[in-house]
mmCIF file of C-alpha atoms in Angstrom:
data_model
loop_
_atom_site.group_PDB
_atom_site.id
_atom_site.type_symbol
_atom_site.label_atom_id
_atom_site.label_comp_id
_atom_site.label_asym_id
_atom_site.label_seq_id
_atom_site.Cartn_x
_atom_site.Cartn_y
_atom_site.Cartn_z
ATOM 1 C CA UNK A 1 -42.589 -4.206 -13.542
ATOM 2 C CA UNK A 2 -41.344 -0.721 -13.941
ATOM 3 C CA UNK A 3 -41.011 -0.252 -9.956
ATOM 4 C CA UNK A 4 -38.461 -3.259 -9.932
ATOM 5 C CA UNK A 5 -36.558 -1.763 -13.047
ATOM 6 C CA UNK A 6 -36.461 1.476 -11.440
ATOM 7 C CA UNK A 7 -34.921 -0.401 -8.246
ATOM 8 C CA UNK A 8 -32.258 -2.140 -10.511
ATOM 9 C CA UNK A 9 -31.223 0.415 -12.447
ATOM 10 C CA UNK A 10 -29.361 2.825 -9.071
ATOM 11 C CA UNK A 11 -27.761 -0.400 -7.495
ATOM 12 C CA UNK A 12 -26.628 -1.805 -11.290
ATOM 13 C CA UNK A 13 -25.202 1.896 -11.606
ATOM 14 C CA UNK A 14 -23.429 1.888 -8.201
ATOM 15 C CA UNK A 15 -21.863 -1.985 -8.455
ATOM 16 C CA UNK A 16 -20.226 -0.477 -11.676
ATOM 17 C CA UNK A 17 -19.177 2.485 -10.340
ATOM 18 C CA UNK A 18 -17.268 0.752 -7.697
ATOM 19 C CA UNK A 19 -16.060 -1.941 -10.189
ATOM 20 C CA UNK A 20 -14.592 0.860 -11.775
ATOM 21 C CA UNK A 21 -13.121 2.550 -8.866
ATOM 22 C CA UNK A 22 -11.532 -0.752 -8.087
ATOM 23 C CA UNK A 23 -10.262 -1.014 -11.555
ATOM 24 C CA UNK A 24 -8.958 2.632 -11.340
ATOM 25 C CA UNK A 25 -6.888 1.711 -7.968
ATOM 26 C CA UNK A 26 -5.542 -1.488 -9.184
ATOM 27 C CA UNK A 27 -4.286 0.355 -12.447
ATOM 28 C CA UNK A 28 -2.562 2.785 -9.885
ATOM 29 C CA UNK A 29 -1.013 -0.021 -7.897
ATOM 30 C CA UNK A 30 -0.174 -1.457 -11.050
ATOM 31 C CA UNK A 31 1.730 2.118 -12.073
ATOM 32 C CA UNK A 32 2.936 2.581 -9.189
ATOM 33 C CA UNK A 33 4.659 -1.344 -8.948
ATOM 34 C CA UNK A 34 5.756 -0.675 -12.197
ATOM 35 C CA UNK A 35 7.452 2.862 -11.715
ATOM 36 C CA UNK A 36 9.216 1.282 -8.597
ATOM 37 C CA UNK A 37 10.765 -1.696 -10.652
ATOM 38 C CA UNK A 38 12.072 0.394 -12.810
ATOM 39 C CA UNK A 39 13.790 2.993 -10.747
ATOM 40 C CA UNK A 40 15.219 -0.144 -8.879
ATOM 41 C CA UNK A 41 16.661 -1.610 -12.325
ATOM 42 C CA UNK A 42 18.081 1.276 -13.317
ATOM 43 C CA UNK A 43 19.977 1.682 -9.367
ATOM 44 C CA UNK A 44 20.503 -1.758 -9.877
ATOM 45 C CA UNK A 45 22.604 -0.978 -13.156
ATOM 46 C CA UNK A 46 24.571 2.135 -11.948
ATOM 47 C CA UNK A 47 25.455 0.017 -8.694
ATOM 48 C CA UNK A 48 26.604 -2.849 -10.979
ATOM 49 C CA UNK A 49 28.557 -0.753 -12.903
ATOM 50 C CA UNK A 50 29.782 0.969 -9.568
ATOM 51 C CA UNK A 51 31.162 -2.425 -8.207
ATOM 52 C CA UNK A 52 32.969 -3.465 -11.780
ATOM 53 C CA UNK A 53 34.937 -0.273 -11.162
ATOM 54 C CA UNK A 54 35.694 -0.757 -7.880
ATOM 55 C CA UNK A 55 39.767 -1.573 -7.055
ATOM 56 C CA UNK A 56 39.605 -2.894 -4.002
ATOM 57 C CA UNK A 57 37.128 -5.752 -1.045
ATOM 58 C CA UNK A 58 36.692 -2.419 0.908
ATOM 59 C CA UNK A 59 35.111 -0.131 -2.015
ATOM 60 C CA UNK A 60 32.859 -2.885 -3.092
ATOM 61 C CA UNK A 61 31.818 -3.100 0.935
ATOM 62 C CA UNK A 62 31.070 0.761 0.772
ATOM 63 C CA UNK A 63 29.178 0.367 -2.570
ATOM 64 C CA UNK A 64 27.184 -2.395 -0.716
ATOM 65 C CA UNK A 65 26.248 -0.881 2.388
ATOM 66 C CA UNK A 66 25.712 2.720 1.058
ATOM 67 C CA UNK A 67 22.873 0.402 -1.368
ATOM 68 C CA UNK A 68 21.746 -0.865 1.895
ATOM 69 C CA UNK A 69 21.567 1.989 3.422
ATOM 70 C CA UNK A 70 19.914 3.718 0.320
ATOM 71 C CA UNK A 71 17.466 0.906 -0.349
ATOM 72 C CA UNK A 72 16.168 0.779 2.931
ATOM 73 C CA UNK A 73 15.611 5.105 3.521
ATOM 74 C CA UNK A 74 13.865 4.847 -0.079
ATOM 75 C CA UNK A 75 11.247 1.574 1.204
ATOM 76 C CA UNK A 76 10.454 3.587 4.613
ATOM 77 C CA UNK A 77 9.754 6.562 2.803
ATOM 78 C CA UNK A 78 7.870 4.793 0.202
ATOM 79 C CA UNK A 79 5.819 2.224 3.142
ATOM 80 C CA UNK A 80 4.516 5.626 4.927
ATOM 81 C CA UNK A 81 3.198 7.343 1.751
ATOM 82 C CA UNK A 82 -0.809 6.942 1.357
ATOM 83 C CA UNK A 83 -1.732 4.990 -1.794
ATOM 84 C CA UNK A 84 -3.205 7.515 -4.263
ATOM 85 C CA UNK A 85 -6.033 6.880 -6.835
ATOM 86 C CA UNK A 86 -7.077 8.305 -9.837
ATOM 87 C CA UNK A 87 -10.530 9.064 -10.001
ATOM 88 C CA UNK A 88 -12.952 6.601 -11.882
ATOM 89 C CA UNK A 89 -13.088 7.315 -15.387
ATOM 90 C CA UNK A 90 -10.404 9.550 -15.414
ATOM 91 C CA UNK A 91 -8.657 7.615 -18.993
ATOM 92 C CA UNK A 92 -6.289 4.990 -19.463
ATOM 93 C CA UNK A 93 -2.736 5.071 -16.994
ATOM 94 C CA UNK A 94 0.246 7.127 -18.000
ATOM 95 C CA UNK A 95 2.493 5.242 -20.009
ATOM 96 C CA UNK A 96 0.726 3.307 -22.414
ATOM 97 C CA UNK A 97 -2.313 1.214 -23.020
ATOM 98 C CA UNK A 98 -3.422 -1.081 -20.634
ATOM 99 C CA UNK A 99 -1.812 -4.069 -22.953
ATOM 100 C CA UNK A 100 1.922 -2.469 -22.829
ATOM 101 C CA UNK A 101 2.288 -1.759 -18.960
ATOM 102 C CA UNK A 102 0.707 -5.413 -18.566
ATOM 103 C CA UNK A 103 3.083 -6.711 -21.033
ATOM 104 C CA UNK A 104 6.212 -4.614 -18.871
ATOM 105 C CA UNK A 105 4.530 -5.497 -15.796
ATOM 106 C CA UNK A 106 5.013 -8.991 -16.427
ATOM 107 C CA UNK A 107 8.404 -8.539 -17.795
ATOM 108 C CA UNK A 108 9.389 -7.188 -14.259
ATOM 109 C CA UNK A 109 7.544 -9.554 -12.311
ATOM 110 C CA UNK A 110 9.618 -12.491 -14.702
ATOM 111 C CA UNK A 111 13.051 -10.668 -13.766
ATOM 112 C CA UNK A 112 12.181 -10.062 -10.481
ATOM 113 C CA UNK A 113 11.385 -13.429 -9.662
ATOM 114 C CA UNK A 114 14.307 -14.897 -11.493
ATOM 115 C CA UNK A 115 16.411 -12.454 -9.332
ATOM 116 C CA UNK A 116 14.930 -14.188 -6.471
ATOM 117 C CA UNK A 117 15.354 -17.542 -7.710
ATOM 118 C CA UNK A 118 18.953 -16.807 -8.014
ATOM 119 C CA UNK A 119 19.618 -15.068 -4.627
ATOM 120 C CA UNK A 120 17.562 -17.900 -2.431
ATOM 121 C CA UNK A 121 20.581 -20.496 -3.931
ATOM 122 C CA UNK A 122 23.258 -18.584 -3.754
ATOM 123 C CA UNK A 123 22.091 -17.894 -0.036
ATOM 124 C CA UNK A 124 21.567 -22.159 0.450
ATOM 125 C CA UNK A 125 24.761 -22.698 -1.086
ATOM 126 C CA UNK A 126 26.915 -19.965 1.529
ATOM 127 C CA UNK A 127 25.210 -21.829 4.162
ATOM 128 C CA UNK A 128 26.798 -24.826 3.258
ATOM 129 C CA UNK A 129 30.255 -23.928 2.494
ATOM 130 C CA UNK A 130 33.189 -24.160 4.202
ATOM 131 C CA UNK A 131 36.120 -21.319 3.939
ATOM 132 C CA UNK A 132 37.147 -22.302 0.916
ATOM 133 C CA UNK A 133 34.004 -22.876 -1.032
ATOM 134 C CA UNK A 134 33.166 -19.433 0.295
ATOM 135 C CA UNK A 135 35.593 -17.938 -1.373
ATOM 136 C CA UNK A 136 35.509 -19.385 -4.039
ATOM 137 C CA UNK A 137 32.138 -18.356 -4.268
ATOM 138 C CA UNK A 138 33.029 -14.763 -2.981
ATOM 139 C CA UNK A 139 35.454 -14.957 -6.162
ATOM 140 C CA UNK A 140 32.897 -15.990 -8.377
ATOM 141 C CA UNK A 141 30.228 -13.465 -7.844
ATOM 142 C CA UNK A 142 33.198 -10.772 -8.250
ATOM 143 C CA UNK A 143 34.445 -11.758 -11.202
ATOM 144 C CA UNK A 144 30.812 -12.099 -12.584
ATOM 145 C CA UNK A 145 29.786 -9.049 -11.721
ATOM 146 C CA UNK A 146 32.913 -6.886 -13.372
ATOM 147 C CA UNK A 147 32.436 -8.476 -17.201
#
């Protein structure tokens, strides 16, 4: 009986070590996700506050494709970056306690998703419209966007 405890015991140990290490990189992920989103809001903000200023169609095309342009050089640089993780054990994740950056997390995810929601119908509706529903639509998202 104590041979088969003594057994147990190293692979019990070793299952939660790695249940922790997977805990520790999914709270990095998590972080990391997290982090992201909210650089992106905050770019998101200064380039909405960029376009209500803008005078003219051809400024508000220059806003848009230097956010392209932006957007995309930050995601390549981002994509080729190794995933780090904290070591197992090492405390809770900067920030907070686990039930605040869940609570954000899923604040983001909610906004991010509604985001989504809204760009998929705008994009069904453009493919639909004729010239002048286009504009109109064009208009729209202008006008919306400086108030």
């Amino acid at each position: 009986c104590g041979r088969t405890r003594r057994a147990v015991a190293p692979h019990h140990t070793s299952e939660h070590r790695r249940e922790m290490e997977d805990e520790a990189a999914i709270k990095a992920e998590a972080a990391s996700i997290v982090a992201a989103a909210r650089k992106d809001q905050e770019e998101r903000a200064k380039a909405q506050e960029a376009a209500k200023k803008a005078k003219s169609p051809e400024e508000l095309q220059d806003l848009i494709n230097n956010r392209l342009k932006s957007s995309m050089a930050g995601r390549s640089s981002v994509l080729s970056q190794p995933a780090t993780v904290p070591p197992a054990g090492s405390g809770p994740m900067v920030g907070g306690n686990s039930a605040s950056v869940k609570a954000e997390a899923a604040a983001v995810v909610a906004t991010a998703q509604r985001e989504r929601n809204e760009r998929i119908a705008a994009q069904k509706a453009v493919k639909n419209a004729n010239p002048e529903e286009l504009q109109a639509i064009i208009n729209a998202r202008l006008s919306s966007s400086r108030s």
